[in-house]
mmCIF file of C-alpha atoms and ligand atoms in Angstrom:
data_model
loop_
_atom_site.group_PDB
_atom_site.id
_atom_site.type_symbol
_atom_site.label_atom_id
_atom_site.label_comp_id
_atom_site.label_asym_id
_atom_site.label_seq_id
_atom_site.Cartn_x
_atom_site.Cartn_y
_atom_site.Cartn_z
ATOM 1 C CA MET A 55 35.546 -23.204 -11.409
ATOM 2 C CA GLY A 56 36.841 -22.451 -7.950
ATOM 3 C CA GLU A 57 40.307 -21.513 -9.241
ATOM 4 C CA PRO A 58 41.833 -18.388 -7.681
ATOM 5 C CA ASN A 59 41.639 -16.578 -10.997
ATOM 6 C CA SER A 60 38.008 -17.443 -11.822
ATOM 7 C CA PRO A 61 36.272 -14.673 -13.695
ATOM 8 C CA ALA A 62 33.786 -12.692 -11.637
ATOM 9 C CA TRP A 63 30.797 -14.215 -13.421
ATOM 10 C CA GLU A 64 31.652 -17.651 -12.035
ATOM 11 C CA ILE A 65 31.406 -16.484 -8.427
ATOM 12 C CA PRO A 66 27.896 -17.085 -7.114
ATOM 13 C CA GLN A 67 26.117 -13.805 -6.436
ATOM 14 C CA MET A 68 25.210 -13.295 -2.809
ATOM 15 C CA THR A 69 21.469 -12.856 -2.755
ATOM 16 C CA ARG A 70 19.666 -11.145 0.053
ATOM 17 C CA ARG A 71 15.984 -11.145 0.900
ATOM 18 C CA ASN A 72 14.125 -7.900 0.383
ATOM 19 C CA ILE A 73 12.852 -5.886 3.314
ATOM 20 C CA VAL A 74 9.429 -4.381 2.633
ATOM 21 C CA LEU A 75 8.011 -1.729 4.928
ATOM 22 C CA VAL A 76 4.253 -1.380 4.891
ATOM 23 C CA GLY A 77 1.930 0.628 7.093
ATOM 24 C CA PHE A 78 -0.187 3.738 7.201
ATOM 25 C CA MET A 79 1.046 7.118 5.950
ATOM 26 C CA GLY A 80 3.363 8.804 8.424
ATOM 27 C CA THR A 81 4.523 5.670 10.197
ATOM 28 C CA GLY A 82 8.110 6.260 9.040
ATOM 29 C CA LYS A 83 8.465 3.841 6.108
ATOM 30 C CA THR A 84 10.614 6.155 3.999
ATOM 31 C CA THR A 85 12.855 7.461 6.802
ATOM 32 C CA VAL A 86 13.441 3.996 8.248
ATOM 33 C CA GLY A 87 13.756 2.398 4.819
ATOM 34 C CA LYS A 88 16.587 4.752 3.865
ATOM 35 C CA GLN A 89 18.394 4.042 7.135
ATOM 36 C CA LEU A 90 18.039 0.279 6.702
ATOM 37 C CA ALA A 91 19.298 0.391 3.127
ATOM 38 C CA ALA A 92 22.334 2.472 4.158
ATOM 39 C CA LYS A 93 23.184 0.115 7.023
ATOM 40 C CA LEU A 94 22.823 -3.040 4.923
ATOM 41 C CA GLY A 95 24.334 -1.631 1.727
ATOM 42 C CA MET A 96 21.118 -2.471 -0.126
ATOM 43 C CA ASP A 97 19.195 -0.469 -2.730
ATOM 44 C CA PHE A 98 16.309 1.655 -1.504
ATOM 45 C CA THR A 99 13.064 2.016 -3.452
ATOM 46 C CA ASP A 100 10.189 4.267 -2.450
ATOM 47 C CA MET A 101 7.178 3.022 -4.421
ATOM 48 C CA ASP A 102 5.367 6.365 -4.547
ATOM 49 C CA ARG A 103 8.464 8.209 -5.761
ATOM 50 C CA LEU A 104 9.151 5.593 -8.445
ATOM 51 C CA ILE A 105 5.547 5.750 -9.694
ATOM 52 C CA GLU A 106 5.795 9.570 -9.796
ATOM 53 C CA GLU A 107 9.076 9.419 -11.701
ATOM 54 C CA ARG A 108 7.716 6.999 -14.271
ATOM 55 C CA GLN A 109 4.381 8.760 -14.730
ATOM 56 C CA GLY A 110 5.957 12.212 -14.745
ATOM 57 C CA LYS A 111 3.426 13.489 -12.216
ATOM 58 C CA THR A 112 2.795 13.447 -8.505
ATOM 59 C CA VAL A 113 0.635 10.867 -6.741
ATOM 60 C CA ALA A 114 -1.806 13.688 -5.952
ATOM 61 C CA ARG A 115 -2.126 14.453 -9.671
ATOM 62 C CA ILE A 116 -2.549 10.779 -10.588
ATOM 63 C CA PHE A 117 -5.423 10.568 -8.097
ATOM 64 C CA ALA A 118 -6.975 13.800 -9.368
ATOM 65 C CA GLU A 119 -6.573 13.215 -13.106
ATOM 66 C CA ASP A 120 -6.656 9.436 -13.510
ATOM 67 C CA GLY A 121 -8.469 8.305 -10.370
ATOM 68 C CA GLU A 122 -7.524 6.130 -7.419
ATOM 69 C CA GLY A 123 -8.256 2.978 -9.452
ATOM 70 C CA ARG A 124 -5.493 3.826 -11.914
ATOM 71 C CA PHE A 125 -3.074 4.516 -9.066
ATOM 72 C CA ARG A 126 -3.862 1.122 -7.485
ATOM 73 C CA GLN A 127 -3.235 -0.531 -10.857
ATOM 74 C CA LEU A 128 0.172 1.166 -11.176
ATOM 75 C CA GLU A 129 0.943 0.114 -7.606
ATOM 76 C CA ARG A 130 -0.021 -3.499 -8.368
ATOM 77 C CA GLU A 131 2.219 -3.618 -11.448
ATOM 78 C CA LEU A 132 5.141 -2.212 -9.458
ATOM 79 C CA VAL A 133 4.668 -4.741 -6.632
ATOM 80 C CA ARG A 134 4.917 -7.554 -9.180
ATOM 81 C CA GLU A 135 8.045 -6.044 -10.693
ATOM 82 C CA LEU A 136 9.784 -5.413 -7.361
ATOM 83 C CA SER A 137 8.865 -8.839 -5.949
ATOM 84 C CA ALA A 138 10.863 -10.441 -8.742
ATOM 85 C CA LYS A 139 14.106 -8.813 -7.519
ATOM 86 C CA GLU A 140 16.282 -9.264 -4.444
ATOM 87 C CA GLY A 141 18.488 -7.177 -2.197
ATOM 88 C CA GLN A 142 16.279 -4.131 -1.865
ATOM 89 C CA VAL A 143 14.643 -2.195 0.922
ATOM 90 C CA ILE A 144 11.205 -1.062 -0.242
ATOM 91 C CA ALA A 145 8.974 1.594 1.296
ATOM 92 C CA ALA A 146 5.567 0.497 0.053
ATOM 93 C CA GLY A 147 2.627 2.839 -0.420
ATOM 94 C CA GLY A 148 0.278 2.895 2.572
ATOM 95 C CA GLY A 149 -2.547 1.353 0.553
ATOM 96 C CA ILE A 150 -0.856 -1.772 -0.834
ATOM 97 C CA VAL A 151 -2.604 -3.869 1.847
ATOM 98 C CA LEU A 152 -5.921 -3.172 0.084
ATOM 99 C CA ASN A 153 -4.993 -5.888 -2.423
ATOM 100 C CA PRO A 154 -4.029 -9.151 -0.666
ATOM 101 C CA ASP A 155 -2.053 -10.222 -3.752
ATOM 102 C CA ASN A 156 0.394 -7.378 -3.043
ATOM 103 C CA VAL A 157 1.124 -8.636 0.459
ATOM 104 C CA ALA A 158 1.374 -12.246 -0.791
ATOM 105 C CA ASP A 159 3.881 -11.293 -3.516
ATOM 106 C CA PHE A 160 6.043 -9.240 -1.177
ATOM 107 C CA SER A 161 5.944 -11.951 1.516
ATOM 108 C CA ARG A 162 7.287 -14.538 -0.917
ATOM 109 C CA ALA A 163 10.188 -12.275 -1.814
ATOM 110 C CA GLY A 164 11.265 -11.044 1.590
ATOM 111 C CA LEU A 165 10.651 -9.839 5.098
ATOM 112 C CA VAL A 166 7.497 -7.730 5.292
ATOM 113 C CA VAL A 167 7.268 -5.456 8.320
ATOM 114 C CA CYS A 168 4.228 -3.355 9.197
ATOM 115 C CA LEU A 169 4.953 -0.063 10.933
ATOM 116 C CA ILE A 170 2.130 1.196 13.108
ATOM 117 C CA ALA A 171 1.514 4.360 15.121
ATOM 118 C CA THR A 172 -1.369 5.980 16.958
ATOM 119 C CA ALA A 173 -3.638 8.355 15.012
ATOM 120 C CA GLU A 174 -2.325 11.205 17.201
ATOM 121 C CA ALA A 175 1.318 10.470 16.341
ATOM 122 C CA ILE A 176 0.431 10.224 12.645
ATOM 123 C CA LEU A 177 -1.396 13.536 12.727
ATOM 124 C CA GLU A 178 1.631 15.154 14.331
ATOM 125 C CA ARG A 179 3.898 13.750 11.591
ATOM 126 C CA VAL A 180 1.748 14.460 8.516
ATOM 127 C CA GLY A 181 -0.531 17.263 9.770
ATOM 128 C CA ARG A 182 1.249 20.078 7.983
ATOM 129 C CA GLU A 183 1.801 18.238 4.707
ATOM 130 C CA SER A 184 -0.408 18.642 1.660
ATOM 131 C CA HIS A 185 0.749 15.978 -0.822
ATOM 132 C CA ARG A 186 -1.350 13.051 0.436
ATOM 133 C CA PRO A 187 -4.601 12.980 -1.542
ATOM 134 C CA LEU A 188 -6.447 10.669 0.854
ATOM 135 C CA LEU A 189 -5.964 13.140 3.693
ATOM 136 C CA GLU A 190 -7.259 16.189 1.852
ATOM 137 C CA GLY A 191 -10.038 18.119 3.548
ATOM 138 C CA ASP A 192 -10.566 20.145 6.674
ATOM 139 C CA ASP A 193 -10.604 17.468 9.296
ATOM 140 C CA LYS A 194 -7.375 15.502 8.810
ATOM 141 C CA ALA A 195 -7.598 13.897 12.250
ATOM 142 C CA LYS A 196 -10.995 12.431 11.383
ATOM 143 C CA ARG A 197 -9.788 11.153 7.987
ATOM 144 C CA ILE A 198 -6.773 9.479 9.597
ATOM 145 C CA ARG A 199 -8.944 7.764 12.217
ATOM 146 C CA GLN A 200 -11.444 6.632 9.559
ATOM 147 C CA ILE A 201 -8.863 5.127 7.214
ATOM 148 C CA ILE A 202 -6.927 3.446 10.026
ATOM 149 C CA GLU A 203 -10.162 1.925 11.288
ATOM 150 C CA ALA A 204 -11.163 0.728 7.812
ATOM 151 C CA ARG A 205 -7.736 -0.903 7.283
ATOM 152 C CA ARG A 206 -7.082 -2.084 10.843
ATOM 153 C CA ARG A 207 -7.552 -5.773 10.069
ATOM 154 C CA LEU A 208 -5.450 -5.587 6.910
ATOM 155 C CA TYR A 209 -2.458 -4.074 8.703
ATOM 156 C CA ALA A 210 -2.934 -6.355 11.732
ATOM 157 C CA ALA A 211 -2.755 -9.440 9.481
ATOM 158 C CA ILE A 212 0.945 -8.826 8.821
ATOM 159 C CA PRO A 213 2.925 -10.966 11.292
ATOM 160 C CA ASN A 214 5.867 -8.591 11.862
ATOM 161 C CA GLN A 215 4.814 -5.326 13.498
ATOM 162 C CA VAL A 216 6.717 -2.420 15.014
ATOM 163 C CA ASP A 217 4.846 0.273 16.933
ATOM 164 C CA THR A 218 6.808 3.383 16.038
ATOM 165 C CA THR A 219 4.845 5.728 18.344
ATOM 166 C CA PRO A 220 7.364 5.787 21.202
ATOM 167 C CA LEU A 221 10.479 5.108 19.106
ATOM 168 C CA THR A 222 13.001 7.175 17.162
ATOM 169 C CA PRO A 223 13.623 6.160 13.529
ATOM 170 C CA GLU A 224 17.009 4.774 14.650
ATOM 171 C CA GLN A 225 15.306 2.553 17.224
ATOM 172 C CA VAL A 226 12.800 1.314 14.629
ATOM 173 C CA THR A 227 15.682 0.559 12.255
ATOM 174 C CA GLY A 228 17.415 -1.401 15.038
ATOM 175 C CA ARG A 229 14.313 -3.518 15.696
ATOM 176 C CA ILE A 230 13.952 -4.382 12.009
ATOM 177 C CA LEU A 231 17.639 -5.269 11.709
ATOM 178 C CA ASP A 232 17.141 -7.715 14.609
ATOM 179 C CA MET A 233 14.208 -9.316 12.755
ATOM 180 C CA TYR A 234 16.172 -9.518 9.506
ATOM 181 C CA ARG A 235 19.415 -11.023 10.765
HETATM 182 C C1 S3P B 343 -1.780 5.985 0.251
HETATM 183 C C2 S3P B 343 -0.559 6.246 0.816
HETATM 184 C C3 S3P B 343 0.464 7.059 0.151
HETATM 185 C C4 S3P B 343 0.260 7.061 -1.363
HETATM 186 C C5 S3P B 343 -1.126 7.420 -1.715
HETATM 187 C C6 S3P B 343 -2.164 6.483 -1.087
HETATM 188 C C7 S3P B 343 -2.743 5.136 0.991
HETATM 189 O O1 S3P B 343 1.725 6.508 0.443
HETATM 190 O O2 S3P B 343 0.597 5.807 -1.904
HETATM 191 O O3 S3P B 343 -1.328 8.739 -1.303
HETATM 192 O O4 S3P B 343 -3.699 4.639 0.397
HETATM 193 O O5 S3P B 343 -2.532 4.905 2.214
HETATM 194 P P1 S3P B 343 2.550 6.775 1.812
HETATM 195 O O6 S3P B 343 2.054 5.797 2.805
HETATM 196 O O7 S3P B 343 3.944 6.519 1.411
HETATM 197 O O8 S3P B 343 2.281 8.198 2.193
#
């Protein structure tokens, strides 16, 4: 041990806390998460994409065919799996805060940061998209305001917050790097 020619397996692995981005849809979790992972040389995981890959169907189809309850169950299982690993940047689904166990698990395993934005900024960012089942319907602005209001206390309970409304993704990434280091 400690000899110059020690085999690689004897060298302690450097472990790094996870960074978990939570927050409402359209607050920039995926964009910022990818930037953070690239800057830190860490793996990036987007929870929704991983669930889609494993289920072989989109989140919208899981909601439509299996119901929201099934999606929340898949989300819960993935939170448990990801919380057991280190060195990753994770863009969590916007609804993980609905189950306090998700936030507790992620908080034990790393730095959890909640991205927030005004309903107007969110509408501007997601208004033209059609893959978010909870925002389906004619009046997207109303849906966004309703869901934000219903979840306000859950998002507000997360100690680390970044208001992304006036910031570029690069600026948000910079703020989170400051919190992490
Ligand atoms: C949801 C947010 C979505 C996705 C699903 C439900 C929510 O994730 O998990 O449509 O409940 O807020 P994004 O926040 O990544 O869009």
